[in-house]
Amino acid sequence: MIGDDEHGWSDKGVFNFEGGCYAKVIRLSKEAEPQIYACTRSFGTVLENVTLDTETRVINLDDDSLTENTRAAYPISHFDGSVPNRLGGHPKNIIMLTCDAFGVMLPSAV
């Protein structure tokens, strides 16, 4: 993994601009997304719009009382299998994911 968003492509290959991840964490579970869940408990992660119990200081990823848009921002190094230099090679295949409200294009076009 070289990043979760904001990629570029140069003569040296595909690269990531950000150096981190910005994941939506509402109702995130350890079973469904173990690596992202672990990041929510890691030092250096910034939690946004996530509530916590004021006495126990335990975060509650199921609470949407503030907003559904709860987020965790963390360095790419928190993620197992990340590539430290955030640089990949040149792709052999490209898949463009699309959202077409008119039904003209397939959801995935190669």
Coordinates of N, CA and C in Angstrom, one line a residue:
M1 N 0.8 -1.2 0.0 CA 0.0 0.0 0.0 C 0.9 1.2 0.0
I2 N 0.6 2.1 -1.0 CA 1.4 3.4 -1.0 C 0.6 4.5 -0.6
G3 N -0.7 4.4 -0.4 CA -1.6 5.4 0.1 C -3.0 5.1 -0.1
D4 N -3.9 5.9 0.5 CA -5.3 5.6 0.3 C -6.1 6.5 -0.6
D5 N -5.4 7.6 -1.0 CA -6.1 8.6 -1.8 C -5.0 9.5 -2.4
E6 N -5.4 10.4 -3.3 CA -4.5 11.4 -3.8 C -3.2 10.8 -4.4
H7 N -3.3 10.1 -5.5 CA -2.1 9.5 -6.1 C -1.8 10.3 -7.4
G8 N -0.5 10.2 -7.8 CA 0.0 10.8 -9.0 C 0.7 9.8 -9.8
W9 N 1.1 10.1 -11.0 CA 1.8 9.2 -11.9 C 2.9 10.0 -12.6
S10 N 4.1 9.6 -12.5 CA 5.2 10.3 -13.1 C 6.0 9.3 -13.9
D11 N 7.1 9.7 -14.5 CA 8.0 8.8 -15.2 C 8.6 7.8 -14.3
K12 N 8.6 8.0 -13.0 CA 9.1 7.0 -12.0 C 8.1 6.0 -11.5
G13 N 6.8 6.2 -11.9 CA 5.8 5.3 -11.4 C 4.7 6.1 -10.7
V14 N 3.8 5.3 -10.1 CA 2.7 5.8 -9.3 C 3.2 6.2 -7.9
F15 N 2.7 7.3 -7.4 CA 3.2 7.8 -6.1 C 2.0 8.4 -5.3
N16 N 2.2 8.6 -4.0 CA 1.2 9.1 -3.1 C 1.6 10.5 -2.7
F17 N 0.7 11.4 -2.7 CA 1.0 12.8 -2.3 C 0.9 13.0 -0.8
E18 N 0.0 12.2 -0.1 CA -0.3 12.6 1.3 C 0.6 12.0 2.4
G19 N 1.0 10.7 2.2 CA 1.8 10.1 3.3 C 1.0 9.6 4.4
G20 N -0.3 9.5 4.3 CA -1.2 9.1 5.3 C -2.5 8.6 4.8
C21 N -3.4 8.3 5.8 CA -4.7 7.9 5.4 C -5.8 8.7 6.2
Y22 N -7.0 8.8 5.6 CA -8.1 9.5 6.2 C -9.3 8.7 6.0
A23 N -9.6 7.8 7.0 CA -10.6 6.8 6.9 C -11.9 7.2 7.6
K24 N -13.0 6.9 7.1 CA -14.3 7.0 7.8 C -14.4 5.9 8.8
V25 N -14.8 6.2 10.0 CA -14.7 5.2 11.1 C -16.1 5.0 11.8
I26 N -17.1 5.5 11.3 CA -18.4 5.3 11.9 C -18.8 3.8 11.9
R27 N -19.1 3.2 13.0 CA -19.4 1.8 13.2 C -18.4 0.9 12.6
L28 N -17.1 1.3 12.7 CA -16.0 0.5 12.3 C -15.8 -0.6 13.4
S29 N -15.6 -1.8 12.9 CA -15.4 -2.9 13.8 C -14.0 -3.6 13.6
K30 N -13.6 -4.2 14.7 CA -12.3 -4.9 14.7 C -12.4 -6.1 13.7
E31 N -13.5 -6.7 13.6 CA -13.7 -7.9 12.7 C -13.7 -7.5 11.3
A32 N -14.4 -6.4 10.9 CA -14.5 -6.0 9.5 C -13.3 -5.3 9.0
E33 N -12.6 -4.5 9.8 CA -11.5 -3.7 9.3 C -10.4 -3.7 10.4
P34 N -9.7 -4.8 10.6 CA -8.8 -4.9 11.8 C -7.7 -3.9 11.7
Q35 N -7.1 -3.6 10.6 CA -6.0 -2.7 10.5 C -6.4 -1.3 10.8
I36 N -7.5 -0.8 10.2 CA -8.0 0.5 10.4 C -8.4 0.7 11.8
Y37 N -9.1 -0.4 12.4 CA -9.5 -0.3 13.8 C -8.3 -0.2 14.7
A38 N -7.3 -0.9 14.4 CA -6.1 -0.8 15.3 C -5.5 0.6 15.2
C39 N -5.5 1.2 14.0 CA -5.0 2.6 13.9 C -5.8 3.6 14.8
T40 N -7.1 3.3 15.0 CA -7.9 4.2 15.8 C -7.4 4.2 17.3
R41 N -6.6 3.2 17.6 CA -6.1 3.1 19.0 C -4.6 3.3 19.0
S42 N -4.0 3.8 18.0 CA -2.6 4.0 17.9 C -2.2 5.5 18.2
F43 N -1.1 5.6 18.9 CA -0.5 7.0 19.1 C -0.2 7.6 17.8
G44 N -0.6 8.9 17.6 CA -0.3 9.6 16.4 C -1.5 9.7 15.5
T45 N -2.6 8.9 15.8 CA -3.8 9.0 15.0 C -4.7 10.2 15.5
V46 N -5.2 10.9 14.6 CA -6.1 12.0 15.0 C -7.5 11.6 14.7
L47 N -8.4 11.6 15.7 CA -9.8 11.2 15.5 C -10.6 12.5 15.4
E48 N -11.5 12.5 14.4 CA -12.4 13.7 14.2 C -13.8 13.3 14.3
N49 N -14.6 14.1 15.1 CA -16.0 13.9 15.4 C -16.3 12.5 16.0
V50 N -15.3 12.0 16.7 CA -15.5 10.7 17.5 C -15.7 11.0 18.9
T51 N -16.7 10.4 19.5 CA -17.0 10.7 21.0 C -16.2 9.7 21.8
L52 N -16.0 10.1 23.1 CA -15.4 9.2 24.0 C -16.0 9.4 25.4
D53 N -16.0 8.3 26.2 CA -16.5 8.4 27.5 C -15.6 9.3 28.4
T54 N -16.1 10.3 29.0 CA -15.3 11.2 29.7 C -14.7 10.6 31.0
E55 N -15.2 9.6 31.5 CA -14.6 8.9 32.7 C -13.6 7.9 32.3
T56 N -13.9 7.0 31.4 CA -13.0 5.9 31.0 C -12.1 6.3 29.9
R57 N -12.4 7.3 29.1 CA -11.6 7.8 28.0 C -11.6 6.8 26.8
V58 N -12.6 5.9 26.8 CA -12.7 4.9 25.7 C -13.5 5.5 24.6
I59 N -13.0 5.4 23.4 CA -13.7 6.0 22.2 C -14.9 5.1 21.8
N60 N -15.9 5.8 21.2 CA -17.1 5.1 20.8 C -17.3 5.3 19.3
L61 N -16.9 4.3 18.5 CA -17.0 4.4 17.0 C -18.4 4.2 16.5
D62 N -19.3 3.8 17.4 CA -20.7 3.6 17.0 C -21.6 4.8 17.2
D63 N -21.1 5.8 17.9 CA -21.9 7.0 18.2 C -21.9 8.0 17.1
D64 N -23.1 8.2 16.5 CA -23.3 9.2 15.4 C -24.0 10.5 15.9
S65 N -24.0 10.7 17.2 CA -24.7 11.9 17.7 C -24.2 13.2 17.2
L66 N -22.9 13.3 16.9 CA -22.3 14.5 16.3 C -22.5 14.6 14.8
T67 N -22.2 13.5 14.2 CA -22.3 13.3 12.7 C -22.0 11.9 12.3
E68 N -22.4 11.5 11.1 CA -22.0 10.2 10.5 C -20.6 10.3 10.0
N69 N -20.1 11.5 9.8 CA -18.8 11.7 9.2 C -17.7 11.7 10.2
T70 N -17.5 10.6 10.9 CA -16.4 10.4 11.8 C -15.2 9.9 11.1
R71 N -14.0 10.4 11.4 CA -12.8 10.1 10.6 C -11.6 9.8 11.6
A72 N -10.7 9.1 11.0 CA -9.4 8.9 11.6 C -8.3 9.2 10.6
A73 N -7.4 10.1 11.0 CA -6.2 10.4 10.1 C -5.0 9.8 10.8
Y74 N -4.2 9.1 10.0 CA -3.0 8.4 10.6 C -2.0 8.2 9.5
P75 N -0.7 8.2 10.0 CA 0.4 8.0 9.0 C 0.3 6.6 8.3
I76 N 0.8 6.6 7.1 CA 0.8 5.4 6.3 C 1.6 4.3 7.0
S77 N 2.6 4.7 7.8 CA 3.4 3.7 8.5 C 2.6 2.9 9.6
H78 N 1.5 3.4 10.0 CA 0.6 2.6 10.9 C 0.0 1.4 10.3
F79 N 0.0 1.4 9.0 CA -0.7 0.3 8.2 C 0.3 -0.8 7.9
D80 N 0.0 -2.0 8.2 CA 0.8 -3.2 7.9 C 0.9 -3.3 6.4
G81 N 2.1 -3.5 5.9 CA 2.3 -3.7 4.4 C 2.5 -2.4 3.7
S82 N 2.6 -1.3 4.4 CA 2.8 0.0 3.7 C 4.2 0.1 3.1
V83 N 4.3 0.9 2.0 CA 5.5 1.1 1.4 C 6.1 2.4 1.9
P84 N 7.2 2.4 2.6 CA 7.8 3.6 3.2 C 8.0 4.8 2.3
N85 N 8.5 4.6 1.1 CA 8.7 5.7 0.2 C 7.5 6.1 -0.6
R86 N 6.4 5.5 -0.4 CA 5.1 5.8 -1.1 C 5.2 5.8 -2.6
L87 N 6.1 5.0 -3.1 CA 6.3 4.9 -4.6 C 6.1 3.5 -5.1
G88 N 5.2 3.4 -6.1 CA 5.0 2.1 -6.8 C 5.5 2.2 -8.2
G89 N 5.6 1.0 -8.8 CA 6.0 1.0 -10.2 C 5.0 1.5 -11.2
H90 N 5.2 1.2 -12.4 CA 4.2 1.6 -13.5 C 3.2 0.4 -13.6
P91 N 1.9 0.7 -13.6 CA 0.9 -0.3 -13.7 C 0.8 -1.0 -15.0
K92 N 0.5 -2.3 -15.0 CA 0.3 -3.0 -16.3 C -1.1 -2.9 -16.7
N93 N -2.1 -2.7 -15.8 CA -3.5 -2.5 -16.1 C -4.0 -1.4 -15.3
I94 N -5.0 -0.7 -15.9 CA -5.6 0.4 -15.2 C -7.1 0.2 -15.2
I95 N -7.7 0.3 -14.1 CA -9.2 0.1 -13.9 C -9.7 1.5 -13.5
M96 N -10.6 2.1 -14.3 CA -11.2 3.3 -13.9 C -12.6 3.0 -13.3
L97 N -12.7 3.4 -12.0 CA -14.0 3.3 -11.3 C -14.8 4.5 -11.6
T98 N -16.1 4.3 -12.0 CA -16.9 5.5 -12.4 C -18.2 5.5 -11.7
C99 N -18.8 6.6 -11.7 CA -20.2 6.8 -11.2 C -20.9 7.6 -12.2
D100 N -21.8 6.9 -12.9 CA -22.5 7.4 -14.1 C -24.0 7.4 -13.7
A101 N -24.6 8.6 -13.5 CA -26.0 8.7 -13.1 C -26.9 8.4 -14.3
F102 N -26.4 8.3 -15.5 CA -27.3 8.1 -16.6 C -27.2 6.7 -17.1
G103 N -26.4 5.8 -16.6 CA -26.4 4.4 -16.9 C -25.7 4.1 -18.3
V104 N -24.9 5.1 -18.7 CA -24.2 4.9 -20.0 C -22.9 4.0 -19.9
M105 N -22.2 4.3 -18.8 CA -20.9 3.5 -18.6 C -21.2 2.4 -17.5
L106 N -20.4 1.4 -17.6 CA -20.4 0.3 -16.6 C -19.8 0.9 -15.3
P107 N -20.1 0.3 -14.1 CA -19.5 0.8 -12.9 C -18.0 0.7 -12.9
S108 N -17.5 -0.3 -13.6 CA -16.0 -0.4 -13.8 C -15.7 -0.6 -15.2
A109 N -14.9 0.3 -15.8 CA -14.6 0.2 -17.2 C -13.1 0.0 -17.3
V110 N -12.7 -1.0 -18.1 CA -11.2 -1.3 -18.3 C -10.7 -0.6 -19.5

